[in-house]
Amino acid sequence: MITSSDEGTFYANAYVEEYADGCDVTVHLTGEQCELSGISYGYTAMSEDDSVVSFLGGSLRMKDSASDYSSTNLRFGYTITLPEGAELTSWYWNWGTDESNLSGYVEGVNKVDDETITTNLVITDIPSASYDTTIYSQLVVVYELDGVTYMVTDSVQSRSVNEVATAILSSSDATAEEITYANGILGV
């Protein structure tokens, strides 16, 4: 979190990410930008190719005991499809309970790498009192292709535990175990 730079430029709720080569710097603003000066942005390209990130949806990740409904885990699933020849540099999520203030940050570390890359953000131990709380998530993917670094930012996705549990009950693909768990989450 940065509050000011050496040049006296002020940022509200900002953080800076430097890529491994030290050439590209991205400033992420989570609040209002009061002034911007003295920052070199390097050569990062912003990709508008929305085929790179696909949101798979939200799901509930059952705890060790399928009959424990006091808290649960909410998963946001994504598929990353890189252009041919591209190398994944990093990926991360900005998330929170307010769409205009995604102050949570989680760096991607685990993935299933096949022809596409599957990765999940899992918000753990959500207490039952917060099952109606909407959680917002935005995946950012950074990759390199032909010596150029690209950053793809997905649109903000949202889910609540109760929203996902209700969707499970209306799904023709849900198993009996999933339906029982969703009913328990909803208090049915």
C-alpha positions as semicolon CSV with decimal commas, in nm:
position;residue;x (nm);y (nm);z (nm)
1;M;0,000;0,000;0,000
2;I;0,145;0,334;-0,107
3;T;0,036;0,668;0,031
4;S;0,287;0,888;-0,149
5;S;0,581;0,869;-0,386
6;D;0,918;1,041;-0,373
7;E;0,783;1,309;-0,609
8;G;0,504;1,394;-0,366
9;T;0,235;1,233;-0,581
10;F;-0,052;1,111;-0,367
11;Y;-0,252;0,795;-0,429
12;A;-0,553;0,688;-0,229
13;N;-0,546;0,314;-0,158
14;A;-0,293;0,220;-0,424
15;Y;-0,032;-0,048;-0,461
16;V;0,241;-0,097;-0,718
17;E;0,331;-0,426;-0,881
18;E;0,670;-0,462;-1,046
19;Y;0,732;-0,743;-1,291
20;A;1,034;-0,970;-1,247
21;D;1,241;-0,791;-1,511
22;G;1,193;-0,458;-1,331
23;C;1,094;-0,281;-1,654
24;D;0,717;-0,286;-1,634
25;V;0,531;-0,122;-1,348
26;T;0,158;-0,130;-1,307
27;V;-0,016;0,101;-1,061
28;H;-0,343;-0,039;-0,933
29;L;-0,573;0,222;-0,786
30;T;-0,843;0,102;-0,551
31;G;-0,948;0,452;-0,452
32;E;-0,946;0,790;-0,621
33;Q;-0,634;0,902;-0,802
34;C;-0,551;1,246;-0,673
35;E;-0,258;1,318;-0,903
36;L;-0,041;1,112;-1,134
37;S;0,307;1,224;-1,224
38;G;0,660;1,090;-1,240
39;I;0,556;0,730;-1,311
40;S;0,697;0,538;-1,607
41;Y;0,466;0,260;-1,717
42;G;0,716;0,060;-1,925
43;Y;0,577;-0,138;-2,215
44;T;0,286;-0,329;-2,069
45;A;0,006;-0,387;-2,318
46;M;-0,352;-0,407;-2,200
47;S;-0,525;-0,685;-2,388
48;E;-0,892;-0,657;-2,469
49;D;-0,910;-1,020;-2,576
50;D;-1,190;-1,154;-2,357
51;S;-1,127;-1,509;-2,480
52;V;-0,830;-1,540;-2,241
53;V;-1,041;-1,558;-1,922
54;S;-1,362;-1,757;-1,883
55;F;-1,561;-1,748;-1,560
56;L;-1,693;-2,096;-1,482
57;G;-1,918;-1,988;-1,197
58;G;-1,944;-2,022;-0,823
59;S;-1,963;-2,339;-0,620
60;L;-1,967;-2,442;-0,256
61;R;-1,672;-2,642;-0,139
62;M;-1,800;-2,883;0,124
63;K;-1,610;-2,899;0,447
64;D;-1,473;-3,223;0,592
65;S;-1,809;-3,284;0,755
66;A;-2,090;-3,252;0,500
67;S;-2,336;-3,197;0,786
68;D;-2,155;-2,890;0,929
69;Y;-2,348;-2,585;0,805
70;S;-2,201;-2,331;1,051
71;S;-1,957;-2,211;0,784
72;T;-1,865;-2,298;0,427
73;N;-1,623;-2,219;0,146
74;L;-1,721;-2,030;-0,171
75;R;-1,525;-2,103;-0,488
76;F;-1,498;-1,883;-0,797
77;G;-1,382;-2,100;-1,088
78;Y;-1,196;-1,974;-1,396
79;T;-1,035;-2,106;-1,711
80;I;-0,739;-1,924;-1,864
81;T;-0,673;-1,985;-2,235
82;L;-0,352;-1,822;-2,350
83;P;-0,273;-1,741;-2,712
84;E;-0,046;-1,994;-2,882
85;G;0,316;-1,936;-2,780
86;A;0,230;-1,725;-2,475
87;E;0,379;-1,789;-2,132
88;L;0,178;-1,729;-1,814
89;T;0,368;-1,483;-1,594
90;S;0,124;-1,450;-1,304
91;W;-0,241;-1,430;-1,211
92;Y;-0,422;-1,286;-0,913
93;W;-0,762;-1,186;-0,784
94;N;-0,888;-0,863;-0,641
95;W;-1,192;-0,939;-0,427
96;G;-1,416;-0,798;-0,159
97;T;-1,771;-0,744;-0,039
98;D;-1,810;-0,410;-0,215
99;E;-1,787;-0,404;-0,595
100;S;-1,632;-0,058;-0,590
101;N;-1,365;-0,155;-0,333
102;L;-1,201;-0,487;-0,417
103;S;-0,942;-0,448;-0,142
104;G;-0,863;-0,817;-0,099
105;Y;-0,569;-0,953;-0,299
106;V;-0,485;-1,319;-0,358
107;E;-0,195;-1,429;-0,575
108;G;-0,258;-1,738;-0,789
109;V;-0,037;-2,032;-0,697
110;N;-0,217;-2,354;-0,790
111;K;-0,353;-2,447;-1,129
112;V;-0,450;-2,742;-1,343
113;D;-0,251;-2,697;-1,663
114;D;-0,384;-2,879;-1,968
115;E;-0,476;-2,719;-2,301
116;T;-0,626;-2,450;-2,080
117;I;-0,545;-2,350;-1,724
118;T;-0,809;-2,401;-1,456
119;T;-0,773;-2,203;-1,135
120;N;-1,000;-2,113;-0,843
121;L;-1,032;-1,843;-0,584
122;V;-1,172;-2,003;-0,266
123;I;-1,302;-1,783;0,014
124;T;-1,286;-2,007;0,320
125;D;-1,476;-2,031;0,647
126;I;-1,761;-1,796;0,560
127;P;-1,982;-1,796;0,872
128;S;-2,354;-1,874;0,835
129;A;-2,439;-1,515;0,939
130;S;-2,270;-1,401;0,615
131;Y;-2,434;-1,645;0,370
132;D;-2,635;-1,359;0,213
133;T;-2,325;-1,138;0,171
134;T;-2,231;-1,091;-0,193
135;I;-1,863;-1,147;-0,262
136;Y;-1,706;-0,987;-0,569
137;S;-1,407;-1,126;-0,755
138;Q;-1,196;-1,003;-1,046
139;L;-0,925;-1,218;-1,203
140;V;-0,619;-1,054;-1,357
141;V;-0,395;-1,260;-1,586
142;V;-0,046;-1,151;-1,693
143;Y;0,130;-1,328;-1,976
144;E;0,416;-1,271;-2,217
145;L;0,404;-1,321;-2,593
146;D;0,678;-1,228;-2,837
147;G;0,859;-1,016;-2,577
148;V;0,550;-0,812;-2,484
149;T;0,381;-0,840;-2,145
150;Y;-0,001;-0,845;-2,158
151;M;-0,245;-0,794;-1,873
152;V;-0,602;-0,919;-1,909
153;T;-0,856;-0,812;-1,647
154;D;-1,183;-1,004;-1,629
155;S;-1,508;-0,827;-1,548
156;V;-1,613;-0,833;-1,185
157;Q;-1,803;-1,150;-1,094
158;S;-2,023;-1,190;-0,789
159;R;-2,181;-1,466;-0,584
160;S;-2,315;-1,524;-0,235
161;V;-2,327;-1,857;-0,052
162;N;-2,708;-1,854;-0,052
163;E;-2,718;-1,767;-0,423
164;V;-2,499;-2,066;-0,507
165;A;-2,693;-2,299;-0,274
166;T;-3,020;-2,193;-0,440
167;A;-2,869;-2,256;-0,784
168;I;-2,763;-2,605;-0,673
169;L;-3,123;-2,686;-0,578
170;S;-3,248;-2,583;-0,922
171;S;-2,976;-2,772;-1,112
172;S;-3,070;-3,096;-1,282
173;D;-2,702;-3,201;-1,255
174;A;-2,679;-3,175;-0,876
175;T;-2,612;-3,497;-0,687
176;A;-2,818;-3,605;-0,385
177;E;-2,522;-3,515;-0,161
178;E;-2,499;-3,166;-0,313
179;I;-2,874;-3,111;-0,272
180;T;-2,859;-3,222;0,093
181;Y;-2,567;-2,984;0,155
182;A;-2,741;-2,691;-0,020
183;N;-3,058;-2,752;0,183
184;G;-2,849;-2,752;0,502
185;I;-2,680;-2,424;0,404
186;L;-3,019;-2,265;0,330
187;G;-3,164;-2,403;0,656
188;V;-3,431;-2,602;0,472
